[in-house]
mmCIF file of C-alpha atoms in Angstrom:
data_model
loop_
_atom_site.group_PDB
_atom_site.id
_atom_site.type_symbol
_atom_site.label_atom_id
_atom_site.label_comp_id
_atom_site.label_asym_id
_atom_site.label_seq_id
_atom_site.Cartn_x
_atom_site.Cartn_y
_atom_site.Cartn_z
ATOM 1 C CA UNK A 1 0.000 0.000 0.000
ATOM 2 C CA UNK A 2 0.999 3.243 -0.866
ATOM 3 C CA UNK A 3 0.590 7.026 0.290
ATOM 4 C CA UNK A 4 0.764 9.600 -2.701
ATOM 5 C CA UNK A 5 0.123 13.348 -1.761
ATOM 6 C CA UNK A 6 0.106 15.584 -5.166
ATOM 7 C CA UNK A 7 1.633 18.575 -2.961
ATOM 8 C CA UNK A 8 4.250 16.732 -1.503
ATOM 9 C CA UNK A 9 4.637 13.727 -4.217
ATOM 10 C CA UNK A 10 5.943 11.425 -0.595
ATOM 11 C CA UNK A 11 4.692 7.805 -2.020
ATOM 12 C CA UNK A 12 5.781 5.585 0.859
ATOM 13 C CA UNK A 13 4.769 2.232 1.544
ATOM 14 C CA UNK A 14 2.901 1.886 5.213
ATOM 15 C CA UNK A 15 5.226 0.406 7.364
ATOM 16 C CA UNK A 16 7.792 2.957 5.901
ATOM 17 C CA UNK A 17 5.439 5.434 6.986
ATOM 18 C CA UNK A 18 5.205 3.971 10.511
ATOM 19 C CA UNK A 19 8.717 4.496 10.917
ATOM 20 C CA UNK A 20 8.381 7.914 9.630
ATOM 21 C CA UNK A 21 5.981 8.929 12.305
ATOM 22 C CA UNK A 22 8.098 7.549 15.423
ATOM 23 C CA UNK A 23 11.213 9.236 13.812
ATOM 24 C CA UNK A 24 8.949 12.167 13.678
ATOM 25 C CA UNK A 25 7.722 12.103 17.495
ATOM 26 C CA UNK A 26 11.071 11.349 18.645
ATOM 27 C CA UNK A 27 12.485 14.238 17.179
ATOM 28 C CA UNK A 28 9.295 16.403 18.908
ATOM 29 C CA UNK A 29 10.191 14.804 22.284
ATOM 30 C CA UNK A 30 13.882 15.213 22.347
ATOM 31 C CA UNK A 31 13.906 18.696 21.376
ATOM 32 C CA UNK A 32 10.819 19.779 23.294
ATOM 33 C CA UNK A 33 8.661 20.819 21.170
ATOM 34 C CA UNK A 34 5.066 21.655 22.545
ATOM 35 C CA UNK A 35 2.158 19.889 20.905
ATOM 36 C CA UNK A 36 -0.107 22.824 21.662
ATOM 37 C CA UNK A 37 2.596 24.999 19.416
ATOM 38 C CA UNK A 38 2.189 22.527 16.553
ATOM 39 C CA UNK A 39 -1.490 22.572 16.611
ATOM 40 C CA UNK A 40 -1.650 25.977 16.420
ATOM 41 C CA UNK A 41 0.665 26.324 13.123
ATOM 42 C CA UNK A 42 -0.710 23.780 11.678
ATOM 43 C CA UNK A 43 -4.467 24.213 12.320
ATOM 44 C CA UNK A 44 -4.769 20.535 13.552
ATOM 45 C CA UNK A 45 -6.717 20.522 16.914
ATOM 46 C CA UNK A 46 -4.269 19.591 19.838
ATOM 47 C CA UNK A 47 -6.166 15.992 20.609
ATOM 48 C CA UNK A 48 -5.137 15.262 17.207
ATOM 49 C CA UNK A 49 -1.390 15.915 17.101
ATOM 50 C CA UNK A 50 -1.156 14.074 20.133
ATOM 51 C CA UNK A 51 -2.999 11.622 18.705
ATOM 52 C CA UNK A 52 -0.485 11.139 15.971
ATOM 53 C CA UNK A 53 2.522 11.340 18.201
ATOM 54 C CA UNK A 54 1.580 8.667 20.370
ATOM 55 C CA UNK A 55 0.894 6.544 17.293
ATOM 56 C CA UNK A 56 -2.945 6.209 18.009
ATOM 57 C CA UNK A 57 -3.592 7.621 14.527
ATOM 58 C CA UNK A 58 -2.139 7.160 11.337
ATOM 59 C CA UNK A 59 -0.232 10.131 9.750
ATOM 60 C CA UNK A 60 -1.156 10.926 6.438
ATOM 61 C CA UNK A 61 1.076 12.768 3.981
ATOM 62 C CA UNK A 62 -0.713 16.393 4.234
ATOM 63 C CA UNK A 63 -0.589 16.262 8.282
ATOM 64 C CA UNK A 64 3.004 14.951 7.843
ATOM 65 C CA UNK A 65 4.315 17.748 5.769
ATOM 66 C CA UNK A 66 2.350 20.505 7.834
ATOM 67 C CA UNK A 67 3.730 18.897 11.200
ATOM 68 C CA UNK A 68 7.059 19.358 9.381
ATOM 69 C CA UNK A 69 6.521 22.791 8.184
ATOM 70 C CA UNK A 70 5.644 24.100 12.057
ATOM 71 C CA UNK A 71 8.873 22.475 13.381
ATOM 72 C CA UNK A 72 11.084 24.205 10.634
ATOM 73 C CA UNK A 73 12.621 20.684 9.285
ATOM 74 C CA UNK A 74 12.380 18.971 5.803
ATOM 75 C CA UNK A 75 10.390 15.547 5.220
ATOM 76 C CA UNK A 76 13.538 14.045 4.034
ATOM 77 C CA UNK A 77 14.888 14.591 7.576
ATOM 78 C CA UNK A 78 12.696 11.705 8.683
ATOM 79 C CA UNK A 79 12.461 9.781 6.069
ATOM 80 C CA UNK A 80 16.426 8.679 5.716
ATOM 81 C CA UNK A 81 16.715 9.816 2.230
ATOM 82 C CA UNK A 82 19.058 12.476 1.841
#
């Protein structure tokens, strides 16, 4: 199975995605990053990042490159692809 976003053109398979999303909440953790602060760039309620981070909901391409865009990184950081 596959995840295609038109914006983003990310087409990752869904346990590559999986591993996206726990790189992705580690990062959040170890820097500190507030969930509240992420919700509120992103326009995702808070119940909904957390959600994600705690892997109790999928994360879909859009959420993952907003999530991305309110932290200041790139995709690629999470993604191991250079």
């Amino acid at each position: 199975i596959y995840t295609w976003n038109r914006k983003t053109g990310y087409n990752l398979k869904g346990g590559d995605f999986v591993e996206v999303q726990t790189r992705l909440a580690q990062y959040i953790r170890e820097y500190g990053i507030k969930q509240t602060v992420i919700a509120s760039k992103t326009g995702m309620l808070d119940s909904k990042v957390s959600d994600i981070l705690n892997g109790k909901r999928k994360l879909s391409a859009d959420d993952f490159a907003k999530i991305c865009k309110a932290i200041g990184k790139e995709p690629n950081d999470f993604m191991g692809v250079d």
